[in-house]
Amino acid sequence: QKEVEQDPGPLSVPEGAIVSLNCTYSNSAFQYFMWYRQYSRKGPELLMYTYSSGNKEDGRFTAQVDKSSKYISLFIRDSQPSDSATYLCAMSTTGNTPLVFGKGTRLSVIA
Amino acid sequence: KAGVTQTPRYLIKTRGQQVTLSCSPISGHRSVSWYQQTPGQGLQFLFEYFSETQRNKGNFPGRFSGRQFSNSRSEMNVSTLELGDSALYLCASSLARHNTEAFFGQGTRLTVV
């Protein structure tokens, strides 16, 4: 079992839909939870991070962490074609230990 | 402010050769981490350098090595290339070794034939 599991998709949604992206993990020591967006031929870009449990909101994006279930989610409201990208979850035990990534979910938002 | 710069962007090498990839971090950043990205394994951590010292190392064979210079620029080297080394190699820099402030470069696409 990989430490971090993420459904690769692809996921295709109409413009304006709410998108839900998820990861599960096995290492209960993870404390930092990140979401990255990666456009084709580009490096990953940090969207949001959460420390420990709880929710965090930033504009159209909401990140949730449920440590009891070892499950994290990223919600995108009012999705736009410009949100079409691969979304990667990543986790670490402390702020400066190596990140462990999920394989990424490819999202297409259709206009 | 310039971002993380990786050179070259694309590279084709033959099995058995060696290759050196370069990463120039954001000005002032002293930590550089390297990752390998493949369709099968996703992003996997290779190593991290801070102040010219390797601080963490991933689970890769000894053919993969790296170093960091006094100006924080970093290089990684892969010797005796194998077909399976074909991947996108990404580096990320941060000011003080914190993942929440790491910025990735666009990567070097290495193809081994």
Tab-separated table of C-alpha atoms in Angstrom:
chain	number	residue	atom	x	y	z
A	1	GLN	CA	0.000	0.000	0.000
A	2	LYS	CA	1.392	3.380	-0.974
A	3	GLU	CA	1.646	5.989	1.769
A	4	VAL	CA	-0.586	8.374	-0.179
A	5	GLU	CA	-3.327	7.244	-2.540
A	6	GLN	CA	-5.023	9.521	-5.053
A	7	ASP	CA	-7.465	8.615	-7.808
A	8	PRO	CA	-5.762	9.574	-11.082
A	9	GLY	CA	-9.019	10.316	-12.881
A	10	PRO	CA	-9.374	11.797	-15.400
A	11	LEU	CA	-12.209	13.867	-14.035
A	12	SER	CA	-14.284	15.903	-16.461
A	13	VAL	CA	-16.838	18.440	-15.235
A	14	PRO	CA	-18.873	21.267	-16.797
A	15	GLU	CA	-17.937	24.856	-16.096
A	16	GLY	CA	-19.467	26.089	-12.848
A	17	ALA	CA	-19.553	22.675	-11.187
A	18	ILE	CA	-18.228	21.947	-7.718
A	19	VAL	CA	-15.189	19.684	-7.906
A	20	SER	CA	-14.144	17.334	-5.126
A	21	LEU	CA	-10.622	15.914	-5.123
A	22	ASN	CA	-9.471	13.458	-2.472
A	23	CYS	CA	-6.488	11.625	-1.048
A	24	THR	CA	-6.112	8.968	1.580
A	25	TYR	CA	-2.951	8.220	3.501
A	26	SER	CA	-1.596	5.601	5.831
A	27	ASN	CA	1.031	7.424	7.911
A	28	SER	CA	-0.639	8.881	10.986
A	29	ALA	CA	2.455	11.034	11.617
A	30	PHE	CA	1.644	13.345	8.705
A	31	GLN	CA	0.918	16.854	9.992
A	32	TYR	CA	1.262	19.089	6.922
A	33	PHE	CA	-1.130	18.605	4.037
A	34	MET	CA	-0.666	20.401	0.751
A	35	TRP	CA	-2.479	20.717	-2.522
A	36	TYR	CA	-0.561	21.553	-5.685
A	37	ARG	CA	-1.783	22.384	-9.164
A	38	GLN	CA	0.319	21.404	-12.141
A	39	TYR	CA	-0.395	22.645	-15.622
A	40	SER	CA	0.937	20.734	-18.597
A	41	ARG	CA	4.670	21.264	-19.094
A	42	LYS	CA	4.949	23.255	-15.860
A	43	GLY	CA	6.140	22.569	-12.341
A	44	PRO	CA	3.704	22.111	-9.442
A	45	GLU	CA	2.348	25.280	-7.836
A	46	LEU	CA	1.275	25.305	-4.201
A	47	LEU	CA	-2.432	26.096	-3.891
A	48	MET	CA	-3.075	25.607	-0.199
A	49	TYR	CA	-1.729	23.905	2.856
A	50	THR	CA	-3.286	22.851	6.130
A	51	TYR	CA	-1.546	22.057	9.362
A	52	SER	CA	-3.090	19.184	11.314
A	53	SER	CA	-6.881	18.853	11.069
A	54	GLY	CA	-9.605	21.222	9.979
A	55	ASN	CA	-10.721	23.305	7.053
A	56	LYS	CA	-9.113	26.151	5.192
A	57	GLU	CA	-10.726	28.353	2.593
A	58	ASP	CA	-9.101	30.548	-0.033
A	59	GLY	CA	-11.414	32.064	-2.591
A	60	ARG	CA	-13.020	29.269	-4.593
A	61	PHE	CA	-10.841	26.627	-2.953
A	62	THR	CA	-11.483	24.783	0.315
A	63	ALA	CA	-9.139	22.212	1.827
A	64	GLN	CA	-10.317	19.745	4.453
A	65	VAL	CA	-8.329	17.342	6.587
A	66	ASP	CA	-9.859	14.491	8.574
A	67	LYS	CA	-7.005	12.896	10.477
A	68	SER	CA	-9.236	10.332	12.159
A	69	SER	CA	-10.109	8.906	8.733
A	70	LYS	CA	-6.714	9.745	7.170
A	71	TYR	CA	-8.545	11.530	4.385
A	72	ILE	CA	-8.025	14.943	2.821
A	73	SER	CA	-10.105	16.814	0.281
A	74	LEU	CA	-9.895	19.828	-1.981
A	75	PHE	CA	-13.118	21.451	-3.162
A	76	ILE	CA	-13.237	23.860	-6.069
A	77	ARG	CA	-16.387	25.970	-6.356
A	78	ASP	CA	-17.599	27.543	-9.581
A	79	SER	CA	-14.971	25.663	-11.561
A	80	GLN	CA	-13.491	27.398	-14.603
A	81	PRO	CA	-11.777	26.064	-17.724
A	82	SER	CA	-8.581	27.618	-16.367
A	83	ASP	CA	-8.785	25.147	-13.460
A	84	SER	CA	-8.048	22.319	-15.926
A	85	ALA	CA	-4.817	20.821	-14.625
A	86	THR	CA	-3.444	17.955	-12.581
A	87	TYR	CA	-4.002	18.331	-8.847
A	88	LEU	CA	-1.506	16.726	-6.509
A	89	CYS	CA	-1.851	16.169	-2.799
A	90	ALA	CA	1.301	16.055	-0.715
A	91	MET	CA	2.061	15.482	2.937
A	92	SER	CA	4.906	15.652	5.383
A	93	THR	CA	5.446	14.850	9.034
A	94	THR	CA	7.072	18.178	9.805
A	95	GLY	CA	7.514	21.367	7.829
A	96	ASN	CA	10.984	20.423	6.651
A	97	THR	CA	10.775	16.694	6.042
A	98	PRO	CA	10.396	15.489	2.455
A	99	LEU	CA	6.995	15.721	0.873
A	100	VAL	CA	5.176	12.502	-0.033
A	101	PHE	CA	2.964	13.042	-3.058
A	102	GLY	CA	-0.107	11.376	-4.423
A	103	LYS	CA	0.057	10.551	-8.121
A	104	GLY	CA	-2.277	13.400	-9.018
A	105	THR	CA	-5.806	13.719	-10.411
A	106	ARG	CA	-6.214	15.104	-13.896
A	107	LEU	CA	-9.129	17.551	-14.051
A	108	SER	CA	-10.807	18.961	-17.163
A	109	VAL	CA	-13.384	21.725	-16.842
A	110	ILE	CA	-15.447	21.946	-19.999
A	111	ALA	CA	-16.849	25.329	-21.098
B	1	LYS	CA	11.622	38.320	-8.843
B	2	ALA	CA	12.863	35.443	-10.987
B	3	GLY	CA	11.510	31.998	-10.232
B	4	VAL	CA	13.342	28.709	-9.950
B	5	THR	CA	15.293	28.088	-13.128
B	6	GLN	CA	16.133	24.604	-14.339
B	7	THR	CA	18.407	23.865	-17.243
B	8	PRO	CA	18.255	22.325	-19.690
B	9	ARG	CA	14.495	22.004	-20.219
B	10	TYR	CA	14.793	18.928	-22.394
B	11	LEU	CA	17.501	16.312	-22.712
B	12	ILE	CA	17.916	13.077	-24.662
B	13	LYS	CA	20.608	10.666	-23.556
B	14	THR	CA	21.637	7.135	-24.375
B	15	ARG	CA	21.642	4.242	-21.914
B	16	GLY	CA	24.898	4.059	-20.013
B	17	GLN	CA	25.696	7.754	-20.336
B	18	GLN	CA	25.659	10.179	-17.469
B	19	VAL	CA	23.804	13.467	-17.173
B	20	THR	CA	23.996	16.617	-15.062
B	21	LEU	CA	20.960	18.803	-14.417
B	22	SER	CA	21.097	22.285	-12.958
B	23	CYS	CA	18.789	24.241	-10.666
B	24	SER	CA	19.107	27.926	-9.794
B	25	PRO	CA	16.870	28.752	-6.812
B	26	ILE	CA	14.982	31.955	-6.220
B	27	SER	CA	17.362	34.661	-5.084
B	28	GLY	CA	17.930	34.369	-1.349
B	29	HIS	CA	16.612	30.828	-1.077
B	30	ARG	CA	19.099	28.448	0.478
B	31	SER	CA	17.230	25.144	0.344
B	32	VAL	CA	16.931	23.103	-2.835
B	33	SER	CA	15.053	19.806	-3.125
B	34	TRP	CA	14.966	17.485	-6.112
B	35	TYR	CA	12.072	15.265	-7.182
B	36	GLN	CA	11.574	12.738	-9.971
B	37	GLN	CA	8.156	12.646	-11.641
B	38	THR	CA	7.040	9.657	-13.726
B	39	PRO	CA	3.570	8.548	-14.821
B	40	GLY	CA	3.932	5.293	-12.918
B	41	GLN	CA	5.349	6.507	-9.603
B	42	GLY	CA	4.319	10.141	-9.511
B	43	LEU	CA	6.570	12.614	-7.716
B	44	GLN	CA	9.271	11.013	-5.612
B	45	PHE	CA	11.777	12.797	-3.409
B	46	LEU	CA	15.425	12.478	-4.403
B	47	PHE	CA	17.390	14.718	-2.017
B	48	GLU	CA	17.504	18.089	-0.312
B	49	TYR	CA	20.394	20.471	0.124
B	50	PHE	CA	20.657	23.398	2.504
B	51	SER	CA	23.759	25.521	2.938
B	52	GLU	CA	25.750	23.142	0.725
B	53	THR	CA	24.924	20.127	2.915
B	54	GLN	CA	22.661	17.233	2.041
B	55	ARG	CA	19.905	17.234	4.665
B	56	ASN	CA	17.631	14.454	3.417
B	57	LYS	CA	17.915	11.681	0.888
B	58	GLY	CA	15.211	9.625	-0.774
B	59	ASN	CA	15.223	5.969	-1.666
B	60	PHE	CA	17.128	6.089	-4.941
B	61	PRO	CA	20.252	4.150	-5.969
B	62	GLY	CA	23.702	5.631	-5.616
B	63	ARG	CA	23.735	6.489	-9.336
B	64	PHE	CA	21.765	9.554	-8.339
B	65	SER	CA	23.824	12.220	-6.645
B	66	GLY	CA	23.718	15.918	-6.097
B	67	ARG	CA	25.519	18.888	-4.719
B	68	GLN	CA	24.940	22.498	-3.852
B	69	PHE	CA	27.284	25.387	-4.383
B	70	SER	CA	27.982	28.388	-2.169
B	71	ASN	CA	25.588	30.519	-4.261
B	72	SER	CA	22.825	27.938	-3.522
B	73	ARG	CA	22.690	26.699	-7.100
B	74	SER	CA	22.364	22.928	-7.190
B	75	GLU	CA	23.189	20.181	-9.613
B	76	MET	CA	22.096	16.598	-9.742
B	77	ASN	CA	23.935	13.888	-11.587
B	78	VAL	CA	22.741	10.526	-12.807
B	79	SER	CA	25.396	8.067	-13.899
B	80	THR	CA	25.001	4.925	-16.003
B	81	LEU	CA	21.595	5.969	-17.264
B	82	GLU	CA	18.835	3.380	-17.559
B	83	LEU	CA	15.645	3.543	-19.613
B	84	GLY	CA	13.683	3.819	-16.358
B	85	ASP	CA	15.425	7.085	-15.525
B	86	SER	CA	13.329	8.808	-18.173
B	87	ALA	CA	11.308	11.318	-16.193
B	88	LEU	CA	10.623	14.936	-15.403
B	89	TYR	CA	13.148	16.090	-12.814
B	90	LEU	CA	11.887	18.947	-10.683
B	91	CYS	CA	13.649	21.099	-8.187
B	92	ALA	CA	12.041	23.236	-5.526
B	93	SER	CA	13.626	26.033	-3.537
B	94	SER	CA	12.663	27.575	-0.229
B	95	LEU	CA	14.057	30.237	2.035
B	96	ALA	CA	14.351	28.263	5.246
B	97	ARG	CA	13.624	24.600	4.475
B	98	HIS	CA	9.881	24.845	4.958
B	99	ASN	CA	7.582	22.976	2.600
B	100	THR	CA	4.875	25.600	2.848
B	101	GLU	CA	7.130	28.131	1.133
B	102	ALA	CA	8.698	25.909	-1.527
B	103	PHE	CA	8.495	26.938	-5.174
B	104	PHE	CA	9.035	24.488	-8.020
B	105	GLY	CA	10.842	25.041	-11.269
B	106	GLN	CA	9.441	23.897	-14.618
B	107	GLY	CA	11.594	20.809	-14.602
B	108	THR	CA	14.016	19.073	-16.933
B	109	ARG	CA	12.475	16.418	-19.146
B	110	LEU	CA	15.047	13.613	-19.494
B	111	THR	CA	14.542	10.915	-22.091
B	112	VAL	CA	16.860	7.917	-22.076
B	113	VAL	CA	16.971	5.926	-25.313
